[in-house]
Coordinates of C-alpha atoms and ligand atoms in Angstrom, one line a residue:
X1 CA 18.0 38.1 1.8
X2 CA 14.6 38.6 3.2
X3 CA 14.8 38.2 7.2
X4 CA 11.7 35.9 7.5
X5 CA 12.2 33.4 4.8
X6 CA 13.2 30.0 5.1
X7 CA 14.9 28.5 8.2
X8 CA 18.5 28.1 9.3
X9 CA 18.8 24.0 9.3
X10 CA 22.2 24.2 7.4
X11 CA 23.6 26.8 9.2
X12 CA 26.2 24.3 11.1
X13 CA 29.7 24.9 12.2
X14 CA 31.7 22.5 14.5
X15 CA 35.7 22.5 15.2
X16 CA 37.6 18.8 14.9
X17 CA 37.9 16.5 18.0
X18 CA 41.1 17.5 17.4
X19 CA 41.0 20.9 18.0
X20 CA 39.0 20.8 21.1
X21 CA 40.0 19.6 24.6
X22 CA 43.3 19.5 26.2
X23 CA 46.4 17.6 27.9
X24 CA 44.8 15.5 31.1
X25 CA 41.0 15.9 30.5
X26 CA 39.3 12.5 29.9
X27 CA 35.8 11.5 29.5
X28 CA 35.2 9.0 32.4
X29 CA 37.5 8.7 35.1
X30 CA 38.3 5.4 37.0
X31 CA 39.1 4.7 40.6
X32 CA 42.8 4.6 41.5
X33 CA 43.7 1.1 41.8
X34 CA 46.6 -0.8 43.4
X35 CA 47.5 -3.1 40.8
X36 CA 50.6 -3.6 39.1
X37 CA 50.7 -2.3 35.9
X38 CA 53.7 -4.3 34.7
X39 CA 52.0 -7.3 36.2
X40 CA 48.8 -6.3 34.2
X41 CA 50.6 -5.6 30.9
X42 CA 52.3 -9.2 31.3
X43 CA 48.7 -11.2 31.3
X44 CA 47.8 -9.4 28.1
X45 CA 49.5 -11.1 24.2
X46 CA 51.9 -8.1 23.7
X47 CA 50.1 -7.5 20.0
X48 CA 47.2 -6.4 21.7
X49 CA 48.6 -4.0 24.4
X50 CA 48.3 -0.5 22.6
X51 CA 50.8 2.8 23.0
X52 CA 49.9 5.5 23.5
X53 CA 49.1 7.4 20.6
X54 CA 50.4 11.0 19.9
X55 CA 48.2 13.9 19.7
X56 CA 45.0 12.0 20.7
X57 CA 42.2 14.2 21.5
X58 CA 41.9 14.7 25.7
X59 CA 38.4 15.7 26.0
X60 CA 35.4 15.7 28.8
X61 CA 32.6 14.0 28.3
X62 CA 30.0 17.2 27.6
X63 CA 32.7 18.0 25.0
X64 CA 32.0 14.7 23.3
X65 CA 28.8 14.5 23.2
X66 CA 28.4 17.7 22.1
X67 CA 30.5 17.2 19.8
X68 CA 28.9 14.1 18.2
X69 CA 25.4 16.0 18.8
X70 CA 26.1 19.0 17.0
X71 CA 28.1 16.8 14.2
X72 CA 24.7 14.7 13.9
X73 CA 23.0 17.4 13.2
X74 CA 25.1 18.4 10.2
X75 CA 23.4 16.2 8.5
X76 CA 20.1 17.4 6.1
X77 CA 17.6 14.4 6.1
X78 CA 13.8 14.1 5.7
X79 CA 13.5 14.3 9.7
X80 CA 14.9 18.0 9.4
X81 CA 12.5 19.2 6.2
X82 CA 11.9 19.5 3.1
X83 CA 14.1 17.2 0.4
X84 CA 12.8 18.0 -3.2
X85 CA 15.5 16.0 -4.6
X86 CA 13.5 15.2 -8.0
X87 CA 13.5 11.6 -9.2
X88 CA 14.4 10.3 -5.8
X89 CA 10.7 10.7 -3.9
X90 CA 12.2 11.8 -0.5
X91 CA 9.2 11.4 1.8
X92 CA 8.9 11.3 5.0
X93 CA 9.4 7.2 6.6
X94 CA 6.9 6.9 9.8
X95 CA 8.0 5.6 12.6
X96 CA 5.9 2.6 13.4
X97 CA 7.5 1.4 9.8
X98 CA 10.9 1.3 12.5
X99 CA 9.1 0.0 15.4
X100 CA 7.5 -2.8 13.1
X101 CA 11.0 -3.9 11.9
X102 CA 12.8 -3.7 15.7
X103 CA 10.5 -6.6 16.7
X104 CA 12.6 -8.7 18.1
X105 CA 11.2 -11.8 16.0
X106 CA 12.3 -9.5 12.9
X107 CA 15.4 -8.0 14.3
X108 CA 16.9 -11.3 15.6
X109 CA 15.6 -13.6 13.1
X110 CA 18.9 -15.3 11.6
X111 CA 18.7 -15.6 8.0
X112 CA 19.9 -20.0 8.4
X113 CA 16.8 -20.1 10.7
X114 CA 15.0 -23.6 9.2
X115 CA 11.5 -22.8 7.3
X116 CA 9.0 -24.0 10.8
X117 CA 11.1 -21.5 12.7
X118 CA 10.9 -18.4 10.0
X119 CA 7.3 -19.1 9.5
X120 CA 6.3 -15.0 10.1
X121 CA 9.2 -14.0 8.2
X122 CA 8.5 -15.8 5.3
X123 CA 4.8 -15.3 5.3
X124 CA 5.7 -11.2 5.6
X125 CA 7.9 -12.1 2.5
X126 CA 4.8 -13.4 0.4
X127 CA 2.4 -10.9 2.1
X128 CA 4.4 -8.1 0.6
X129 CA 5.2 -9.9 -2.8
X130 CA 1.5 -10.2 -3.0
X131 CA 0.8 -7.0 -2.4
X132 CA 3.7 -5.5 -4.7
X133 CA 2.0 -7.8 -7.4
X134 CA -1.3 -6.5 -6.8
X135 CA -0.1 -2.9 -6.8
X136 CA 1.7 -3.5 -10.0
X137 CA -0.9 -5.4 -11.6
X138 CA 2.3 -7.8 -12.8
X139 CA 2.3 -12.0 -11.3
X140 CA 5.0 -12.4 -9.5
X141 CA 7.8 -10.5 -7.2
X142 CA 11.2 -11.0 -6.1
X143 CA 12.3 -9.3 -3.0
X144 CA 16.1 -9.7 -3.4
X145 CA 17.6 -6.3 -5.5
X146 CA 19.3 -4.4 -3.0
X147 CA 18.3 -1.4 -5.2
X148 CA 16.6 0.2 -8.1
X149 CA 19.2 -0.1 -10.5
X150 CA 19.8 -3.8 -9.2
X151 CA 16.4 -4.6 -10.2
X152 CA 17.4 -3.5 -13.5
X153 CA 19.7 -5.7 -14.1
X154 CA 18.0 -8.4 -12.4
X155 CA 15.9 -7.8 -15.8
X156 CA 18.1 -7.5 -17.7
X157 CA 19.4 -10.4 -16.8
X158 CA 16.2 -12.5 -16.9
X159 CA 15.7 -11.1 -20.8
X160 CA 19.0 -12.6 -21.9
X161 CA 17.6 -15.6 -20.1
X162 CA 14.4 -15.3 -21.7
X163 CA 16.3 -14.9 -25.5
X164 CA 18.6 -17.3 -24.8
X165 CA 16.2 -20.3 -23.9
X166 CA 13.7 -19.2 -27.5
X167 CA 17.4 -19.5 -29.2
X168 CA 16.6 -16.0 -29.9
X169 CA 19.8 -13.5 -30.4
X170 CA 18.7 -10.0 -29.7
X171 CA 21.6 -7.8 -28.9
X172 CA 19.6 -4.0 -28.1
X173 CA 17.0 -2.5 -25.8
X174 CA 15.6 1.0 -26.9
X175 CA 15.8 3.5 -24.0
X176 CA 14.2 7.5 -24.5
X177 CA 16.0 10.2 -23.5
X178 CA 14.1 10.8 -20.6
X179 CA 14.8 7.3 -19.1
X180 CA 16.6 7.6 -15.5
X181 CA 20.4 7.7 -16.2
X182 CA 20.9 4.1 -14.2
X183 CA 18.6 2.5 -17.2
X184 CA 21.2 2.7 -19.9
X185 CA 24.0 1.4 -17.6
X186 CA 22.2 -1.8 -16.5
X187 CA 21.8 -2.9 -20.2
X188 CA 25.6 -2.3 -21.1
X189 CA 26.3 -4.1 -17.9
X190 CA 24.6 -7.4 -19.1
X191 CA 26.1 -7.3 -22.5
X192 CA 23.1 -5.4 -24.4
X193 CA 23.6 -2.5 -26.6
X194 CA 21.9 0.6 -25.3
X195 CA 19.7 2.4 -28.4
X196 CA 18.8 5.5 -27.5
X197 CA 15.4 7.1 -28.9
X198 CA 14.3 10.9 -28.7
X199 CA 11.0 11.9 -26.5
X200 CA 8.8 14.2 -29.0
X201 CA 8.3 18.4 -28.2
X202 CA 5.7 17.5 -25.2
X203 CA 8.8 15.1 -23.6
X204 CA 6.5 12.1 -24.6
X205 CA 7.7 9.0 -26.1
X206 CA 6.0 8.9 -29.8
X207 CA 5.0 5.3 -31.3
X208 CA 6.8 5.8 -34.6
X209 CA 9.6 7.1 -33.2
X210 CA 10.0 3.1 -31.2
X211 CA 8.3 1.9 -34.7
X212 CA 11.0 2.9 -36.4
X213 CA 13.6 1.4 -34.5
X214 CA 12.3 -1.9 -33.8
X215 CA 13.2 -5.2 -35.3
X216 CA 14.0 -8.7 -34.7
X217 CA 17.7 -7.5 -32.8
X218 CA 16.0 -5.5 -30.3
X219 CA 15.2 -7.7 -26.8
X220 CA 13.6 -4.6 -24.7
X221 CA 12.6 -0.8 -24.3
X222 CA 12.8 0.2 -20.8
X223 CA 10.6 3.1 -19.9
X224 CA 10.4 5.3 -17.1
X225 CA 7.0 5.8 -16.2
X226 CA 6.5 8.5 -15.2
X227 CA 9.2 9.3 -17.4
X228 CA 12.1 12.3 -15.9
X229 CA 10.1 15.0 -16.3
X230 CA 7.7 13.7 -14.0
X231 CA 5.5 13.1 -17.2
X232 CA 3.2 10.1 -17.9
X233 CA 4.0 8.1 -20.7
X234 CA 1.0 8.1 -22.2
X235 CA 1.8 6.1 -25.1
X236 CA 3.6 3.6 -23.3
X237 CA 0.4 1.2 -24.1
X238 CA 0.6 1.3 -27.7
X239 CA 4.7 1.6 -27.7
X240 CA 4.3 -2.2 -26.1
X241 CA 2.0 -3.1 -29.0
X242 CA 4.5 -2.2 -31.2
X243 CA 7.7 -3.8 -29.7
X244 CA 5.3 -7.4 -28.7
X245 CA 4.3 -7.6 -32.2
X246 CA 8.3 -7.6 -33.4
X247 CA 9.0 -10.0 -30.2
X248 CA 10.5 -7.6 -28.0
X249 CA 9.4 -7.6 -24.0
X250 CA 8.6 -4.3 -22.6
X251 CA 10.5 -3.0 -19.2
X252 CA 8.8 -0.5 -17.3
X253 CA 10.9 1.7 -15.0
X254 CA 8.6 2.1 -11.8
X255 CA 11.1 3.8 -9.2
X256 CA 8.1 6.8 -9.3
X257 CA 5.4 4.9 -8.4
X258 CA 4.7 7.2 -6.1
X259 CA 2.6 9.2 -8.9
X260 CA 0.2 5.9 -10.0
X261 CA 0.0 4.2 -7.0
X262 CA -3.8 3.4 -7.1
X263 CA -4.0 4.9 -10.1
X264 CA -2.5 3.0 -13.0
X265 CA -1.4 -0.8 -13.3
X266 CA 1.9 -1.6 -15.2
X267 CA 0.4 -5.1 -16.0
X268 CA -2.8 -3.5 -17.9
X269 CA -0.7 -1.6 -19.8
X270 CA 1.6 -4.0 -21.8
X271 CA 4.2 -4.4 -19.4
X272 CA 6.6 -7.3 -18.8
X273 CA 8.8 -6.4 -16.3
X274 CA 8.9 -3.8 -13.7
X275 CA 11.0 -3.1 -10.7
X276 CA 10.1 -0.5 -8.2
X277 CA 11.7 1.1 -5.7
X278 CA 10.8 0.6 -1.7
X279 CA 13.2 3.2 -0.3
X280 CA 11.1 5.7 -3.0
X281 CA 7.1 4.9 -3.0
X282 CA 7.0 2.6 0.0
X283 CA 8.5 5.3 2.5
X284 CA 11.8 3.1 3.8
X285 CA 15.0 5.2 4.6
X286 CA 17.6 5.5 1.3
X287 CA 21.3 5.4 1.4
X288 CA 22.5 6.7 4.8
X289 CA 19.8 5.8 6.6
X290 CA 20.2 2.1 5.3
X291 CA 20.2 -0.3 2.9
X292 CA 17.1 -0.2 0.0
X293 CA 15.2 -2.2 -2.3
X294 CA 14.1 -2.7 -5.5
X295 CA 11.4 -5.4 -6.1
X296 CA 10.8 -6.9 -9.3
X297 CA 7.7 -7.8 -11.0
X298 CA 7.1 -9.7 -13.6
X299 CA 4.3 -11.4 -16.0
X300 CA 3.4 -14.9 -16.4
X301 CA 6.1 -15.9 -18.9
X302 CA 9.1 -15.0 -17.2
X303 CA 8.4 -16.1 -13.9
X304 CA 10.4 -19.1 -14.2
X305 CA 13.8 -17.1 -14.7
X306 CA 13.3 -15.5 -11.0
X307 CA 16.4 -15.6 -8.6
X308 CA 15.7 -18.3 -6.4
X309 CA 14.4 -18.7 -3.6
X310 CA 10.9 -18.0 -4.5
X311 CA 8.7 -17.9 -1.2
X312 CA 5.6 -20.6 -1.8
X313 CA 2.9 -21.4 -0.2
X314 CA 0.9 -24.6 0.7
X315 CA -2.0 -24.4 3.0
X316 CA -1.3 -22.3 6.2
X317 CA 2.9 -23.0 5.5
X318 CA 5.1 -20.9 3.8
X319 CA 8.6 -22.7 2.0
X320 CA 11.8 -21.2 0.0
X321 CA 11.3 -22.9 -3.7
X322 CA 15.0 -23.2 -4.9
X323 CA 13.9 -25.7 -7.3
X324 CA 13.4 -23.4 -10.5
X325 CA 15.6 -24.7 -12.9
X326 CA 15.7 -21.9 -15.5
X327 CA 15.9 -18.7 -12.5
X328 CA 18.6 -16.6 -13.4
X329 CA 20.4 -17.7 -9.5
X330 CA 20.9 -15.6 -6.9
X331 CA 21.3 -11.6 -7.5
X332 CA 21.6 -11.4 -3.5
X333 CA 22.4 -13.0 -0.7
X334 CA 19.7 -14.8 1.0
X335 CA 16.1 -13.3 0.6
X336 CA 17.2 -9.4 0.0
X337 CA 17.1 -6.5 2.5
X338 CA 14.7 -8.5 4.8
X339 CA 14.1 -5.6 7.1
X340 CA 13.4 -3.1 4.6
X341 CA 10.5 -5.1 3.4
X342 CA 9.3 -5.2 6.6
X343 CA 9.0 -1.4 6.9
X344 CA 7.6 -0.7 3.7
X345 CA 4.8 -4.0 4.4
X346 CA 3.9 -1.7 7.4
X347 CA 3.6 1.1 5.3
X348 CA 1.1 -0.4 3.0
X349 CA -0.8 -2.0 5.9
X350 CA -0.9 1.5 7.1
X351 CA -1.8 3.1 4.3
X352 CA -4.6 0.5 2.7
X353 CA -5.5 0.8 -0.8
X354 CA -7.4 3.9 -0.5
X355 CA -4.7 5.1 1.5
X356 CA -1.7 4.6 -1.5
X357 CA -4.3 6.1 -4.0
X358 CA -4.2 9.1 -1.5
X359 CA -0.7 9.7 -0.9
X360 CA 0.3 9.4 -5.4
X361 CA -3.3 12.1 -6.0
X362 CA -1.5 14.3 -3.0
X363 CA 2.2 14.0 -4.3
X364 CA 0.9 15.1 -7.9
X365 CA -1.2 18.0 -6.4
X366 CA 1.8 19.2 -4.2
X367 CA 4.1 19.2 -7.2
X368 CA 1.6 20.5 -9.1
X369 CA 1.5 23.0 -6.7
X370 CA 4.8 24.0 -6.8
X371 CA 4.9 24.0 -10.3
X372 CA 1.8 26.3 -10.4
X373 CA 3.4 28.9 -7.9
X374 CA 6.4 28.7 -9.7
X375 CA 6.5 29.4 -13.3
X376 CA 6.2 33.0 -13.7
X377 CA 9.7 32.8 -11.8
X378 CA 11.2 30.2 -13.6
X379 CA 11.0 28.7 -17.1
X380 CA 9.1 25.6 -17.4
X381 CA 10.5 23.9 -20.4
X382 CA 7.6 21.8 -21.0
X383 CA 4.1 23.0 -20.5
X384 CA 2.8 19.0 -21.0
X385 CA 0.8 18.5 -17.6
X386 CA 3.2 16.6 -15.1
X387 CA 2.8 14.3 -11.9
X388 CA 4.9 14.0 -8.8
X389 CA 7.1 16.3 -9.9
X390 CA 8.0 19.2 -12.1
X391 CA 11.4 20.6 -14.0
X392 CA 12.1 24.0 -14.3
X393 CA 15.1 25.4 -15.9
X394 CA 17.4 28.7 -15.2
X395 CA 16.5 30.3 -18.4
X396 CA 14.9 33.3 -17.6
X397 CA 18.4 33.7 -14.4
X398 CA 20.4 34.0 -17.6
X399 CA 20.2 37.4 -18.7
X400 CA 21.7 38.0 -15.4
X401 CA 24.2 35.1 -15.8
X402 CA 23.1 33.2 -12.9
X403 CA 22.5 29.4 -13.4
X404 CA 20.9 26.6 -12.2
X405 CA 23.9 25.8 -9.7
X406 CA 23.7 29.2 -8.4
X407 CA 20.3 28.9 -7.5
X408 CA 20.9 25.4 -5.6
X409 CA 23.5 27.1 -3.4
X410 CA 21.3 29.7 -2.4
X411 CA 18.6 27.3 -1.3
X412 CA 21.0 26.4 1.5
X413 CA 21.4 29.8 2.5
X414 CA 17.5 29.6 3.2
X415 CA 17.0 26.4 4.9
X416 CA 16.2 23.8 1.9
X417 CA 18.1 21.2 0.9
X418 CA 18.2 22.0 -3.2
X419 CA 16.5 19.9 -5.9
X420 CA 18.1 17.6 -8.2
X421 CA 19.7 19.8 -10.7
X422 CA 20.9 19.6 -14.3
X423 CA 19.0 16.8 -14.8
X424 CA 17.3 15.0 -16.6
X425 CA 19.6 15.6 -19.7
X426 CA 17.4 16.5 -22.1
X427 CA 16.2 19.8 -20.4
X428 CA 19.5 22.4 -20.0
X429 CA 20.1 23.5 -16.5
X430 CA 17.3 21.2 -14.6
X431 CA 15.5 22.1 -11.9
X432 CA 13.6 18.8 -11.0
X433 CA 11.1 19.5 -7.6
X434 CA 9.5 16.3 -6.5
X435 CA 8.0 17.6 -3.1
X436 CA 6.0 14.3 -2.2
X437 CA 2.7 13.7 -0.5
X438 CA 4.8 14.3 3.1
X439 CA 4.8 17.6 3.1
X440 CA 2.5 20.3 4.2
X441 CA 1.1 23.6 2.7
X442 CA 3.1 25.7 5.2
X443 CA 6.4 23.8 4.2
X444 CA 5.6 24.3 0.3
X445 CA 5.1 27.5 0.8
X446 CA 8.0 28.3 2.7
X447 CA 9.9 26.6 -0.1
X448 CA 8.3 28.7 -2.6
X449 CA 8.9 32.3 -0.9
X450 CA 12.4 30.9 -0.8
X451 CA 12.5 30.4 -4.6
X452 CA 10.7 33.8 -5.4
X453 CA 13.2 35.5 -3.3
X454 CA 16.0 34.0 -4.8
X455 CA 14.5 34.8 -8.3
X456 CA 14.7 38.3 -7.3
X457 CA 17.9 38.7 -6.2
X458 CA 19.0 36.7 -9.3
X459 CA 17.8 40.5 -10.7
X460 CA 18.5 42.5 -8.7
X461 CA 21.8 41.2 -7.0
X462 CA 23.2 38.3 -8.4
X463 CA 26.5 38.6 -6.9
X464 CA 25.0 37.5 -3.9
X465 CA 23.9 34.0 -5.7
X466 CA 27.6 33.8 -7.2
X467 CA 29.1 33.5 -4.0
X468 CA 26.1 31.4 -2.1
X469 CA 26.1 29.4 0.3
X470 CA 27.0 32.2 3.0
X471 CA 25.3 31.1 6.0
X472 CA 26.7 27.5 5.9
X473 CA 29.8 26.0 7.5
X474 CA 31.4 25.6 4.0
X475 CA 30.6 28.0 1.4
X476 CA 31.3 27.2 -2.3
X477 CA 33.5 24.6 -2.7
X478 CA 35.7 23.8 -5.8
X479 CA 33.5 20.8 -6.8
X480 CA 35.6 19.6 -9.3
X481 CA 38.8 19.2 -6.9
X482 CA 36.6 18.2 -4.0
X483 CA 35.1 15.0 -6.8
X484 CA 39.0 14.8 -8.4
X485 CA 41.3 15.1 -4.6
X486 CA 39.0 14.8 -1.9
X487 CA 40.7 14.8 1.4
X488 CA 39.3 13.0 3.9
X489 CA 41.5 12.5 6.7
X490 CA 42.1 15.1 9.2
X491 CA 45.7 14.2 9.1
X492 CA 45.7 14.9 5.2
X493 CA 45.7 18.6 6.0
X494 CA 48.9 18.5 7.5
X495 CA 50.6 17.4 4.6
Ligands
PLP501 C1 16.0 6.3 -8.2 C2 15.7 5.8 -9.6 C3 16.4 4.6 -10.1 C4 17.5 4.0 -9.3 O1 17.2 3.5 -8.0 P1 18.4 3.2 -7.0 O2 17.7 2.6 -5.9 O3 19.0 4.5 -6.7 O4 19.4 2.3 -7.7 C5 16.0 4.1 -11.3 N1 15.1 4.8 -12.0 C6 14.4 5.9 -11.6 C7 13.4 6.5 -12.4 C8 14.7 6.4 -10.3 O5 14.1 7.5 -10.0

């Protein structure tokens, strides 16, 4: 590989605690004392007087922390660089979104507090519902899914509501194929029939093609929007016509906000119900570095089905409404991942309006970007113009039998944590880039040199790809065993 490209974050190797240390070293060392330790042992419940354990690790403290240091560092997160994970809008989460929600009034506050003492809480709470409305264009917000996908089926869930109370029986929601995988499995978990529909040659969603498949069974069509190929949906407008007219409601997926924020309203277009995704667009950490959320919006009509509590307002108080009679009950325990929403109110404070416009006009231009650096390397499978992120495939690697998976690995090998790959499903051996507004020039073009390289040695050596990762700890793994017998547990490996 060429010497000066990319950077060496995954280049990581650390031995077991295990492995390290040895008989009689410890980590802090006490003062002799003169007490008994029979006596000692005797003023303890024998249950919780532990023996010593075999083979426990013996090791100074400079070990250990070094150790736990070098181990923390294994990890590959937005704080370390670039994460073009497509679909999944890895930004960057600023820091006075954490110092905002360690306030001790916020960090402390205990979710049976009464109302008059959670006043700021609770006005945050309708603060950010406000704003999520307002960014949405839709009327009201619930705070409580944990998660994109559980907004979904918070929807979901409020459609069959919805159906139920009209004495309606509508059994199928139309999704296209370039709906996010978790759409599909949210409507077969609340008892709909998924219907899938094709996206047209430019990856769009086409009117007759929804035309065609709607009737009087179907409730919904959930649309991504931008749709997987980091594509706008343009004819998601006229697709609601179409479904409204037969009595269908019209879901739109808004985990990608982060291309429209600013831009484009849900609301003005047709939409019913939308969630969005606050560990995506509104810059809060995902998974491992905590819980998320996924907000959902809604229009007038279906406000009522809610989870309770809504949070309400009457003059300068704030109240939890659990009087709604038809909300759908709780889809969380109490008000949702409170501290979540109060990084990603921060953020928007932050940001203002003109400042969320900003950041969705700079993510599109950086992926745009990319995509424009790109695509005499790799085959772009559709030329329609994209947003916030682009898909490439391995096409042109194939002559040369490398593939999409090879390519990922070698990423590592030059610094980058790889895209999102082999999907979405309807392009072969994906290639999804979504670099966000976070990053700079330098680092998108560091990622690109990376990618050019590694499209030259897919010609010139692709051996090298074959075997990639080299320069990590672990260099290709079996990833079928590791999904089917992972072990775990270091005392699995002496089995
Ligand atoms: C990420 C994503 C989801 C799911 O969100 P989770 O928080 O991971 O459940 C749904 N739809 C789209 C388009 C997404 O990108």
């Amino acid at each position: 590989m060429e010497g000066s490209v990319g950077t060496t974050h995954l280049v990581i190797d650390e031995p077991l605690l295990f492995d390290i240390g040895s008989e009689g070293r410890s980590a802090v060392r006490f003062a002799e004392t003169k007490t008994d330790e029979k006596k000692l042992k005797e003023s303890f419940p024998a249950a919780m007087i532990r023996e010593p354990i075999e083979d426990f690790p013996e090791i100074s403290q400079p070990e250990l922390v070094r150790h736990y240091t070098r181990l923390s560092q294994w990890n590959y997160g937005v704080d370390t660089g670039l994460y073009p994970l497509g679909s999944c809008t890895m930004k960057y989460n600023p820091k006075v979104n954490e110092e905002a929600a360690a306030l001790p009034g916020f960090a402390l506050a205990h979710p049976h507090q009464p109302e008059v003492l959670s006043q700021g809480a609770l006005r945050l709470m309708h603060h950010l519902e406000g704003y999520l409305a307002e960014i949405t264009g839709m009327d009201r917000v619930t705070l409580q899914p944990s998660a994109g996908a559980h907004g979904e089926l918070t929807a979901m869930m409020i459609i069959r509501a919805y159906f139920m109370d009209r004495g309606e029986r509508r059994t199928r929601v139309i999704i296209p194929d370039t709906a996010h995988g978790t759409n599909p499995a949210s409507v077969s978990m609340c008892g709909f029939e998924a219907v899938p529909v094709k996206s047209g040659p430019c990856g769009l969603l086409e009117p007759e093609a929804v035309r065609a498949l709607m009737n009087e069974d179907v409730a919904a069509i959930m649309i991504t929007n931008p749709n997987t190929l980091g594509i706008f949906e343009c004819n998601a407008k006229e697709i609601a016509e179409i479904v409204h007219d037969r009595g269908g409601l019209v879901y739109f997926d808004g985990a990608n906000l982060n291309a429209l924020m600013g831009i484009v309203r849900f609301g003005d277009i047709g939409c019913d119900l939308a969630h969005m995704n606050l560990h995506k667009t509104f810059s809060t950490p995902h998974g491992g570095g905590g819980p998320g959320a996924g907000p959902l919006a809604v229009k007038g009509q279906l406000v009522p089905y809610l989870p309770v509590p809504m949070v309400e307002r009457e003059g300068g108080n704030y109240w939890l409404n659990y009087d709604l009679p038809r909300s759908i009950g709780k889809v969380r325990s109490f008000y949702g991942n409170f501290l979540i929403c109060v990084r990603a109110y921060a953020y928007i404070l932050a940001m203002g309006g003109e400042g969320l416009k900003r950041a969705s006009v700079t993510a599109v231009a950086n992926a745009n970007y990319v995509r424009s650096k790109l695509r005499t390397y790799y085959h772009l499978p559709y030329e329609t113009p994209s947003l916030h992120e682009c898909v490439f495939n391995d096409r042109k690697q194939h002559e040369n039998d490398v593939t999409t998976l090879d390519i990922a690995k070698r990423l590592i090998d030059y610094g980058f944590h790889p895209p999102t790959i082999y999907f979405p499903l309807v392009v072969d051996g994906a290639l999804m880039i979504e670099p966000t507004e976070t990053e700079s020039r330098q680092t998108l073009d560091q990622f690109i040199e990376a990618m050019r390289a590694i499209a030259e040695e897919a010609k010139h050596s692709p051996d090298v790809l074959k075997r990639a990762p080299m320069r990590s700890r672990i260099t290709r793994v079996d990833e079928v065993a590791a999904a089917r017998k992972p072990v775990l547990r270091w005392d699995s490996f002496n089995l």
